[in-house]
PDB file of C-alpha atoms and ligand atoms in Angstrom:
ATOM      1  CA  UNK A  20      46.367   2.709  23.686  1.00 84.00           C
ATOM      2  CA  UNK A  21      42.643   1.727  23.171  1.00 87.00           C
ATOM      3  CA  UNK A  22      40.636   0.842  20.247  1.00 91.00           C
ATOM      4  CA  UNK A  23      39.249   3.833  18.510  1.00 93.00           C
ATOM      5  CA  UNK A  24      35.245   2.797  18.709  1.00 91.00           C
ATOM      6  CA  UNK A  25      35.724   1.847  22.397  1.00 87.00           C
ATOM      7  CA  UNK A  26      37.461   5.547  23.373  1.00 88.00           C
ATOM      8  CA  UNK A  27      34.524   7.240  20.956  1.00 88.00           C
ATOM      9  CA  UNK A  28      31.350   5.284  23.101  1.00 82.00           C
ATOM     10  CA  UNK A  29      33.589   5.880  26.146  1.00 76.00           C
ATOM     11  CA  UNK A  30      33.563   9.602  25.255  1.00 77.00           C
ATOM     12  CA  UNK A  31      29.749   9.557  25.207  1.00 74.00           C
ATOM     13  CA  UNK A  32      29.596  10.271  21.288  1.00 83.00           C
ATOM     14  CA  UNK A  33      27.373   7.427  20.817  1.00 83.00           C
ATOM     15  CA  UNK A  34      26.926   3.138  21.240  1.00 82.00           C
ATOM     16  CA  UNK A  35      30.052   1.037  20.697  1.00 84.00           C
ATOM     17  CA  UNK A  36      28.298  -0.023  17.593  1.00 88.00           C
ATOM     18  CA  UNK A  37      27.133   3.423  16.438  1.00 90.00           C
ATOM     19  CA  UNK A  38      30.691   4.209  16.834  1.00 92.00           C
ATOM     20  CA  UNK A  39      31.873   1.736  14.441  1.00 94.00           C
ATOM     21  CA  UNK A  40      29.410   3.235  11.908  1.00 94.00           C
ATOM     22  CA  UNK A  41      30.714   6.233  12.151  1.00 95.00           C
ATOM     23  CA  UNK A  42      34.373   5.168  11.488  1.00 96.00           C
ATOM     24  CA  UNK A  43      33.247   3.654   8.478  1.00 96.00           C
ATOM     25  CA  UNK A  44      31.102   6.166   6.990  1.00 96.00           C
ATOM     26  CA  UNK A  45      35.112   8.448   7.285  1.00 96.00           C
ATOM     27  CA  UNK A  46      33.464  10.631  10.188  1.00 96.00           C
ATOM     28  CA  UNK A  47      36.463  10.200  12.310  1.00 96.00           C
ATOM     29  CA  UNK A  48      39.476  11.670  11.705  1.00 96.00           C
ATOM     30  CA  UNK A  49      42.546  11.016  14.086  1.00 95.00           C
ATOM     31  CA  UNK A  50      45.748  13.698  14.243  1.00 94.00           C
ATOM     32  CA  UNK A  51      43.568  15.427  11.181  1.00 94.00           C
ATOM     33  CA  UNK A  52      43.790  11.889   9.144  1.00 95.00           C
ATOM     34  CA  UNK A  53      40.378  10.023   8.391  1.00 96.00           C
ATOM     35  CA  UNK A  54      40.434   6.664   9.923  1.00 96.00           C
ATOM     36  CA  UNK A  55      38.165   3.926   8.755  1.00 95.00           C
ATOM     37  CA  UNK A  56      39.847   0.855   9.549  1.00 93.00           C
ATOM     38  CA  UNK A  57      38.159  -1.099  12.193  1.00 91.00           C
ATOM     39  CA  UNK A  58      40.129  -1.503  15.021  1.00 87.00           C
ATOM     40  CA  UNK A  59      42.549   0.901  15.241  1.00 93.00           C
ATOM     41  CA  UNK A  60      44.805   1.957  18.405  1.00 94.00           C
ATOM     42  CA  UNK A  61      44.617   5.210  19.592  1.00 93.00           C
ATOM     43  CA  UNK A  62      45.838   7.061  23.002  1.00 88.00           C
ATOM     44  CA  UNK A  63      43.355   9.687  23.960  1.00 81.00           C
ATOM     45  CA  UNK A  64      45.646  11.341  25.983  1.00 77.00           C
ATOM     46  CA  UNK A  65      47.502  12.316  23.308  1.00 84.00           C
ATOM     47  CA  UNK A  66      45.986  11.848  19.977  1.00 89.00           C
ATOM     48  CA  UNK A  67      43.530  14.530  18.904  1.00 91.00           C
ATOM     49  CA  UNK A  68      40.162  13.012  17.744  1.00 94.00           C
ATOM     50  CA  UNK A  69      37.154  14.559  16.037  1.00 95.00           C
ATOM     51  CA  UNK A  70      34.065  13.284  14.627  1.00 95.00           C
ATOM     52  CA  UNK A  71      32.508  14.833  12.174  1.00 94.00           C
ATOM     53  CA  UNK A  72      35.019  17.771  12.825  1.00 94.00           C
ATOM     54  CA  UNK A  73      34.463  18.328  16.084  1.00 92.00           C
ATOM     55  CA  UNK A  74      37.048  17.129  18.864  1.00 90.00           C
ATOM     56  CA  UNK A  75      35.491  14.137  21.070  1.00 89.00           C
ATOM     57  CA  UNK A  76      35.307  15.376  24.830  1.00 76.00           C
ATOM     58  CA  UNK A  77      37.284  13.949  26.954  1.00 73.00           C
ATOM     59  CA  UNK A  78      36.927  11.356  29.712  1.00 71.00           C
ATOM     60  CA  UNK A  79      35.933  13.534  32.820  1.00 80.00           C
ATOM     61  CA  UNK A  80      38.643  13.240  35.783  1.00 87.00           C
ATOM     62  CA  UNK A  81      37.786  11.359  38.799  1.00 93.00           C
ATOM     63  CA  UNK A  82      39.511  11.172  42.014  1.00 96.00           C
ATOM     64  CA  UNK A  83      38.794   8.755  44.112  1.00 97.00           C
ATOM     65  CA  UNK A  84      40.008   6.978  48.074  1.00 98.00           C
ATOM     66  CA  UNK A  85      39.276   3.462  48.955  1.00 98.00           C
ATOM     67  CA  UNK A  86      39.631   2.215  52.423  1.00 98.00           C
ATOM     68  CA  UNK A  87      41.693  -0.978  50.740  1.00 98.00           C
ATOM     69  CA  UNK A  88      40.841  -4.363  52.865  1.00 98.00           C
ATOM     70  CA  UNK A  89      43.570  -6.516  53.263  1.00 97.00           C
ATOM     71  CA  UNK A  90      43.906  -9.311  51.064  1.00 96.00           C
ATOM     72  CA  UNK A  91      42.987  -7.232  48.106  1.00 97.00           C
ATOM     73  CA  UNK A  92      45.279  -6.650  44.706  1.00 95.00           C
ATOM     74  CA  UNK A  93      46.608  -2.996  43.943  1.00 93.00           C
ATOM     75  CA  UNK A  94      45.908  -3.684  40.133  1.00 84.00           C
ATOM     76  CA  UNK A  95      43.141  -3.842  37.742  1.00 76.00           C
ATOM     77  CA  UNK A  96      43.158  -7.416  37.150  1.00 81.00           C
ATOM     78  CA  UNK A  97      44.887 -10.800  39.106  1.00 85.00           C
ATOM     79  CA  UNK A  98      45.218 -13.560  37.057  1.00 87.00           C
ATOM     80  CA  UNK A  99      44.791 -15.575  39.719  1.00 89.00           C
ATOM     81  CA  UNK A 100      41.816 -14.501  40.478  1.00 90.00           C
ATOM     82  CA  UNK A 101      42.287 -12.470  43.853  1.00 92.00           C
ATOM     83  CA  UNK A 102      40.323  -9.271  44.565  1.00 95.00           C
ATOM     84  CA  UNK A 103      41.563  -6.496  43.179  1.00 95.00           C
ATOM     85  CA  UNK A 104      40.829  -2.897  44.347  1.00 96.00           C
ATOM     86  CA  UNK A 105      37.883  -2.359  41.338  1.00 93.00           C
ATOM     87  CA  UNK A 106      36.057  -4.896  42.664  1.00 94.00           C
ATOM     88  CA  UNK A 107      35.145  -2.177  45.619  1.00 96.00           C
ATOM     89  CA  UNK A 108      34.579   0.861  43.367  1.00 96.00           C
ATOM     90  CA  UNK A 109      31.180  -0.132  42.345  1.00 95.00           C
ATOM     91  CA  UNK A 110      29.591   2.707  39.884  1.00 92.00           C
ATOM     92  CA  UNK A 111      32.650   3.946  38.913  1.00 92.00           C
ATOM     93  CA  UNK A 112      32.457   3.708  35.122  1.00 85.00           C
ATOM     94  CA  UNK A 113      35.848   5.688  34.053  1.00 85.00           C
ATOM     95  CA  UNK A 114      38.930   3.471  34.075  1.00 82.00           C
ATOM     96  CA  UNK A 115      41.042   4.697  37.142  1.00 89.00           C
ATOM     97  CA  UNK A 116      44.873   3.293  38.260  1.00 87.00           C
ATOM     98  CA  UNK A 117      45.930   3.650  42.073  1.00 93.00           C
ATOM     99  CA  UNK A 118      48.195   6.392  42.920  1.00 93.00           C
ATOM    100  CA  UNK A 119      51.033   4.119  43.966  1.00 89.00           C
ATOM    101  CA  UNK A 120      50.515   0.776  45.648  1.00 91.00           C
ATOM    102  CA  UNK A 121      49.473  -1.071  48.554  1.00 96.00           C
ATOM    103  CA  UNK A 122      51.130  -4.495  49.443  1.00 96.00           C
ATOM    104  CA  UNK A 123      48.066  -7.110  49.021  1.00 96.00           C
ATOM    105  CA  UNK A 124      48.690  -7.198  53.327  1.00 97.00           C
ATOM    106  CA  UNK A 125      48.103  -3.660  53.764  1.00 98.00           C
ATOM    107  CA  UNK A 126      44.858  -2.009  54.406  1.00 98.00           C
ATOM    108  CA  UNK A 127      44.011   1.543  54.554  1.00 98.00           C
ATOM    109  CA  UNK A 128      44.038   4.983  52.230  1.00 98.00           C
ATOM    110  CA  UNK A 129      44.000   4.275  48.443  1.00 98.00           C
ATOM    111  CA  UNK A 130      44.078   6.901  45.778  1.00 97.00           C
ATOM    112  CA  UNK A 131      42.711   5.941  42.313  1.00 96.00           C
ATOM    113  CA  UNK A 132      42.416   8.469  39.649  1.00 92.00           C
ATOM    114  CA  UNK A 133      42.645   8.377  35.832  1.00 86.00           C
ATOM    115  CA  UNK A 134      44.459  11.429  35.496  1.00 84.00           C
ATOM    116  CA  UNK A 135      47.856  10.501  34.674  1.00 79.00           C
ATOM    117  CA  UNK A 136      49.528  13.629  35.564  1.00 81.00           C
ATOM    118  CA  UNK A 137      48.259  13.605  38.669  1.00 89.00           C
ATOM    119  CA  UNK A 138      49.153   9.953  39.704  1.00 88.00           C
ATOM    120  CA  UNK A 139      52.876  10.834  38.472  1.00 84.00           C
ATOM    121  CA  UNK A 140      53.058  13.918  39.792  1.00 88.00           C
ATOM    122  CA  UNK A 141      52.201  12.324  43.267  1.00 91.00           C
ATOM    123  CA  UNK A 142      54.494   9.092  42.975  1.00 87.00           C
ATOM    124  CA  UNK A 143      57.209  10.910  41.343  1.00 82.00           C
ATOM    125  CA  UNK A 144      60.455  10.016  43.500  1.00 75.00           C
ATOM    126  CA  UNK A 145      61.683  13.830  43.855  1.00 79.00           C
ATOM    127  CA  UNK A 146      57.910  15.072  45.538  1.00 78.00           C
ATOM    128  CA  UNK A 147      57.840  14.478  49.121  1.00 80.00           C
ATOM    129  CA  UNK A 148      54.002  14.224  49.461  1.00 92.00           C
ATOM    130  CA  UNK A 149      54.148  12.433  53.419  1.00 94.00           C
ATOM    131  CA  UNK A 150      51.810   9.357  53.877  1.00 96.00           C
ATOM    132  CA  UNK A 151      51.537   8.146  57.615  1.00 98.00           C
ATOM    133  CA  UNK A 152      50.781   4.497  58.344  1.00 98.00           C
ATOM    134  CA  UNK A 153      50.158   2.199  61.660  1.00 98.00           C
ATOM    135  CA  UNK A 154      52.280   0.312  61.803  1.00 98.00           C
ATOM    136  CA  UNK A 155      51.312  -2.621  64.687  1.00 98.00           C
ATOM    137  CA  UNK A 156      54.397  -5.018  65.483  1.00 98.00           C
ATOM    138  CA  UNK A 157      56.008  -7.674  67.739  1.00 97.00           C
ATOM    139  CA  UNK A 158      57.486  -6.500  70.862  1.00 97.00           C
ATOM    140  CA  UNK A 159      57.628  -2.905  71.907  1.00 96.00           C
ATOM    141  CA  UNK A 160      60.494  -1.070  70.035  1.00 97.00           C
ATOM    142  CA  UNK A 161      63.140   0.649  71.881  1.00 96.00           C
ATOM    143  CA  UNK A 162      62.734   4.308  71.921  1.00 96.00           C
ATOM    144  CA  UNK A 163      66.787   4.147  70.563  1.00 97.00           C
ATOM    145  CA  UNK A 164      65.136   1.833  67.729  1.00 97.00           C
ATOM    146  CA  UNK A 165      62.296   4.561  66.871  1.00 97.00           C
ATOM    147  CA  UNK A 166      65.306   7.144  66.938  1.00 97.00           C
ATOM    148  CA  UNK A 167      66.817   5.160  64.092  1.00 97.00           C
ATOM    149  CA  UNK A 168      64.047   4.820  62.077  1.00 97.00           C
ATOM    150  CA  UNK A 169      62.925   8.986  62.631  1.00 98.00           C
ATOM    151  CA  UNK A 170      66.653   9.609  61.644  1.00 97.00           C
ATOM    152  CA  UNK A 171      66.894   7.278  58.259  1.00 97.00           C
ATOM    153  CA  UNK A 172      68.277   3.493  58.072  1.00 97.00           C
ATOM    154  CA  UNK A 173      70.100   1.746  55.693  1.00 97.00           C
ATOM    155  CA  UNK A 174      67.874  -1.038  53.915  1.00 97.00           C
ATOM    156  CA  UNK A 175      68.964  -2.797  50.873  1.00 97.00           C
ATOM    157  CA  UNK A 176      68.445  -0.752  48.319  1.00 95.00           C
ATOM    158  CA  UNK A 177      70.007   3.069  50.460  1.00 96.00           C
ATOM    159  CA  UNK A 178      69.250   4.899  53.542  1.00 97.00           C
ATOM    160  CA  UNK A 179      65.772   5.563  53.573  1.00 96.00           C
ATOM    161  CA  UNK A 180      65.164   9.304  54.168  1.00 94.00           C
ATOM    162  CA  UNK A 181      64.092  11.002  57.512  1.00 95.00           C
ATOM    163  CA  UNK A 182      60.610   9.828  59.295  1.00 96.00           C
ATOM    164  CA  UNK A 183      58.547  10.904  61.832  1.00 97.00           C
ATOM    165  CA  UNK A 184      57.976   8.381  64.617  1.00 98.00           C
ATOM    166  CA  UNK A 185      55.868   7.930  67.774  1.00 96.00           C
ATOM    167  CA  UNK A 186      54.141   5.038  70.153  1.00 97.00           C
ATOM    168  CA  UNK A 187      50.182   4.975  69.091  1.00 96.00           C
ATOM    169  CA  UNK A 188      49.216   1.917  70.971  1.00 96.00           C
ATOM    170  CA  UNK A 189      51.330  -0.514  73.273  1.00 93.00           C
ATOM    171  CA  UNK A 190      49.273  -3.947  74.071  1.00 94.00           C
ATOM    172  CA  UNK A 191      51.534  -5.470  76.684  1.00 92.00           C
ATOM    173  CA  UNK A 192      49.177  -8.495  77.184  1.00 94.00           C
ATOM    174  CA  UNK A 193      49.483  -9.326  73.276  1.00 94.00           C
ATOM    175  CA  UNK A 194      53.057  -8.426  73.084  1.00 96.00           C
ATOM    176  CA  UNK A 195      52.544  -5.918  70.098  1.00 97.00           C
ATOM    177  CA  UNK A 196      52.500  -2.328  69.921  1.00 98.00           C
ATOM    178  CA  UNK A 197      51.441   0.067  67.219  1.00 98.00           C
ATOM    179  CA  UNK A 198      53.639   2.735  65.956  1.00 98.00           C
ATOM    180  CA  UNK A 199      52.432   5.779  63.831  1.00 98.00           C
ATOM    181  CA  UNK A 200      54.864   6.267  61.043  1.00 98.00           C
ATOM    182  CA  UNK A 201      55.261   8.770  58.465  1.00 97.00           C
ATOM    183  CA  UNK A 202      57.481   8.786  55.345  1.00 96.00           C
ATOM    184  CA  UNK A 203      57.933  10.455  52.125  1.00 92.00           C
ATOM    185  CA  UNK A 204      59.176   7.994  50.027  1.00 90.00           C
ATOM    186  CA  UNK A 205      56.963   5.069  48.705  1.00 88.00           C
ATOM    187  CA  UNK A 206      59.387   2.401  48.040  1.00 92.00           C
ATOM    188  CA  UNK A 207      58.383  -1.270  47.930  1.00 93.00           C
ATOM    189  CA  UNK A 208      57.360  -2.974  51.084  1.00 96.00           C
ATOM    190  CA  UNK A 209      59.470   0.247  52.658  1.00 97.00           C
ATOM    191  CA  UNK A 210      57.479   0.144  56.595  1.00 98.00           C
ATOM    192  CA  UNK A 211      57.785  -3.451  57.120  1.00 98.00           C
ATOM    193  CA  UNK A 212      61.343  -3.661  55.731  1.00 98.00           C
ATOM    194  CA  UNK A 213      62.028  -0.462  57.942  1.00 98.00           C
ATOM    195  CA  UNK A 214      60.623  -2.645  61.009  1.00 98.00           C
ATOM    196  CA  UNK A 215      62.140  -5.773  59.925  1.00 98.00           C
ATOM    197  CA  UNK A 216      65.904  -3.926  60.370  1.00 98.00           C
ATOM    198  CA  UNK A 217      65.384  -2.980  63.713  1.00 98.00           C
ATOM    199  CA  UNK A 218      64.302  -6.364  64.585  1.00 98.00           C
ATOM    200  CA  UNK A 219      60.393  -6.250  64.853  1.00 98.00           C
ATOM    201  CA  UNK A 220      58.076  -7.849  62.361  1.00 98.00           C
ATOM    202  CA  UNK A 221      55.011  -6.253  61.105  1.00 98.00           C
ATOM    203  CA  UNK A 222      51.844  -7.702  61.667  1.00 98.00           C
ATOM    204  CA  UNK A 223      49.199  -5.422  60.319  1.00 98.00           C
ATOM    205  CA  UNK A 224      49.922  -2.578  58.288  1.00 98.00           C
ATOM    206  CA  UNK A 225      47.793   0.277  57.717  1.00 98.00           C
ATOM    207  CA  UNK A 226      47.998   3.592  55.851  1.00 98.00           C
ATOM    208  CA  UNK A 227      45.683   6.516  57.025  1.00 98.00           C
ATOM    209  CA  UNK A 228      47.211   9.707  55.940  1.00 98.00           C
ATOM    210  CA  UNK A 229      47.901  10.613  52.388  1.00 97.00           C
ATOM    211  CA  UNK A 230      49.186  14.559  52.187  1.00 94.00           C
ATOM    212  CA  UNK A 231      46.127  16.154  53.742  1.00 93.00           C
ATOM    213  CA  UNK A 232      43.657  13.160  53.205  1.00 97.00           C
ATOM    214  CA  UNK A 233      42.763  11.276  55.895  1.00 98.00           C
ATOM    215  CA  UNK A 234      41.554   7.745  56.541  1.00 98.00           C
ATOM    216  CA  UNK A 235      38.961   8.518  58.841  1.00 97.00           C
ATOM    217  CA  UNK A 236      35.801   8.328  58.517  1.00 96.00           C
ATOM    218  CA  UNK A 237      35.923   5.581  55.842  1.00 98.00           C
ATOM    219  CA  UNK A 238      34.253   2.086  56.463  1.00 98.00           C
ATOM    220  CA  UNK A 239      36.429  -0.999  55.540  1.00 98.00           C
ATOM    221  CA  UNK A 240      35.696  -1.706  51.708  1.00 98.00           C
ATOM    222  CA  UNK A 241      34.296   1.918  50.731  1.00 98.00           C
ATOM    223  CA  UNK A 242      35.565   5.153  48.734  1.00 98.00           C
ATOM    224  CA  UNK A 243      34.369   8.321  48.468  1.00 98.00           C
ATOM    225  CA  UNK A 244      35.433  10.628  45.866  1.00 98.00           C
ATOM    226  CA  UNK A 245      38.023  13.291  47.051  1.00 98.00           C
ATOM    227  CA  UNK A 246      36.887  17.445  47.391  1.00 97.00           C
ATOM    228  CA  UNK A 247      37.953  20.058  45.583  1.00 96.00           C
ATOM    229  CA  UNK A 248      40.265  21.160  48.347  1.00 97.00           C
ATOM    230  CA  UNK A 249      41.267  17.689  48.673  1.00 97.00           C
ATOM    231  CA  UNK A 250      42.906  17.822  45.383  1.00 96.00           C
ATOM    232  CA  UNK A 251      44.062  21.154  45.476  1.00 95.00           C
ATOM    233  CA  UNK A 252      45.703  20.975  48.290  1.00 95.00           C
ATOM    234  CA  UNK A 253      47.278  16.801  47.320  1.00 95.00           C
ATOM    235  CA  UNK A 254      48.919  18.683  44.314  1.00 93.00           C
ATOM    236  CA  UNK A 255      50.072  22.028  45.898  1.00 92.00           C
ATOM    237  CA  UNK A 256      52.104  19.211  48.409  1.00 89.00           C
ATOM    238  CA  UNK A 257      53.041  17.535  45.842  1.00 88.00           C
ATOM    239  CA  UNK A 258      54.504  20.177  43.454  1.00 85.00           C
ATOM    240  CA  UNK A 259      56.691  21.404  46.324  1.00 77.00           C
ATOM    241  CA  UNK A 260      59.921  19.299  44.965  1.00 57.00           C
ATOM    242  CA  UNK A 261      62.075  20.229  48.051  1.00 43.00           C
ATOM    243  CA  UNK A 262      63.322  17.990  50.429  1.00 45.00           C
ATOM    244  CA  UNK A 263      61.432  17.492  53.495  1.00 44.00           C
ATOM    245  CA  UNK A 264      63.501  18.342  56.970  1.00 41.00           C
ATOM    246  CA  UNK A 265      61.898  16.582  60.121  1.00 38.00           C
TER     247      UNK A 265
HETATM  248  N1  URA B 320      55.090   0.106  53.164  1.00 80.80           N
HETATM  249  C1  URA B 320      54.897  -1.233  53.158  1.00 80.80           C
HETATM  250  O1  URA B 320      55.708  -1.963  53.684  1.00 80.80           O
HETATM  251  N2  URA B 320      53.788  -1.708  52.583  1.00 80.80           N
HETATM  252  C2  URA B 320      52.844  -0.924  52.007  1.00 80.80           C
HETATM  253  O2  URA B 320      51.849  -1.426  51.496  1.00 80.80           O
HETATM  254  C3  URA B 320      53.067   0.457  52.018  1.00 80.80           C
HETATM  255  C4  URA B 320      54.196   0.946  52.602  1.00 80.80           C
END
């Protein structure tokens, strides 16, 4: 819900101030009622607004991936004063929400978008839209361990679903290796607690696959805004509400 002036300017009808005019002068009429009261709540996704008779346009869909830095809040605002992820989106004037989260730890592919059905339809619990992360950790796991994880483990809150699993990196000198992992849930802190139960910590965590978007090519700190066929093909994944065999 947003105050009716700010969703008009937003909409490009005219200055926040104009705006208010407007309301007063009984231009505006919300759900076919005139509003004039100053002030007054409205959700644009749902409520129809005109001015002067004619329906406001809407707020024009963006879609957007950031190349998170660690150390960085998946939210619009921290309290305590942290970064958040619209610090890094600089120009983007529309108010967009991350598809899904990031732990503040975790780096890597961030979708932002303020197209609601999209973000749900993407995070929605019964799509299976794959996201593949590196996952670098202590040790080098036993194959047997990786066989665990690829087949589903039981964590505290179920058995997480089937992933696929495979050695990216092994640094034998550090004693860490880095294992590609892909799952199609998005449960919190899932990867590291998946690690944690076979007995190696995390120690960087970073996601570079979402569906058919990739990571690469992304400095640290930037977005881009996604294609066309980006999109496309993020929903097509996503409205495919079978379960995923590996
Ligand atoms: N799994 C995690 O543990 N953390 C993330 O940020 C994403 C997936």
């Amino acid at each position: 819900m947003e105050r009716l002036q700010k969703i008009l300017a937003q909409a490009g009808v005219a200055s926040r101030r104009k705006c208010e005019e407007l309301i007063l002068s009984g231009a505006v009429e919300v759900n076919g009622e005139q509003v004039t009261a100053m002030g007054t709540k409205v959700n644009p996704n749902v409520d129809v607004i005109t001015v002067n008779g004619r329906p406001i346009r809407s707020e024009k869909k963006i879609y957007v991936m950031l190349h998170k830095p660690k150390g960085v809040i998946t939210s619009a605002k921290d309290p305590q004063g942290r970064k958040v992820v619209s610090d890094f989106l600089p120009g983007i004037k529309e108010r967009v929400y991350p598809v899904g989260r990031l732990d503040y730890d975790t780096e890597g592919l961030l979708l932002l978008t303020n197209d609601g059905e999209f973000a749900n339809l993407l995070t929605h619990p019964s799509h299976h839209v794959p996201k593949t992360y590196y996952a670098t950790v202590k040790g080098v796991p036993h194959g047997s361990l990786l066989e665990k994880l690829q087949r589903g483990i039981e964590l505290e809150d179920g058995m997480t679903a089937p992933a696929s699993v495979e050695y990216q990196d092994v640094k034998m000198e550090n004693n860490e290796s880095t294992i590609a992992i892909t799952i199609h849930e998005g449960r919190n802190r899932q990867v590291r607690r998946m690690f944690e139960a076979i007995g190696h910590k995390v120690i960087r965590l970073k996601r570079v696959r979402f569906g058919e978007v990739i990571l690469e090519g992304l400095p640290r700190g930037k977005f881009r805004h996604l294609t066309e066929s980006e999109i496309k093909k993020l929903v097509n994944e996503a409205s495919k509400t079978h379960k995923v065999h590996n």
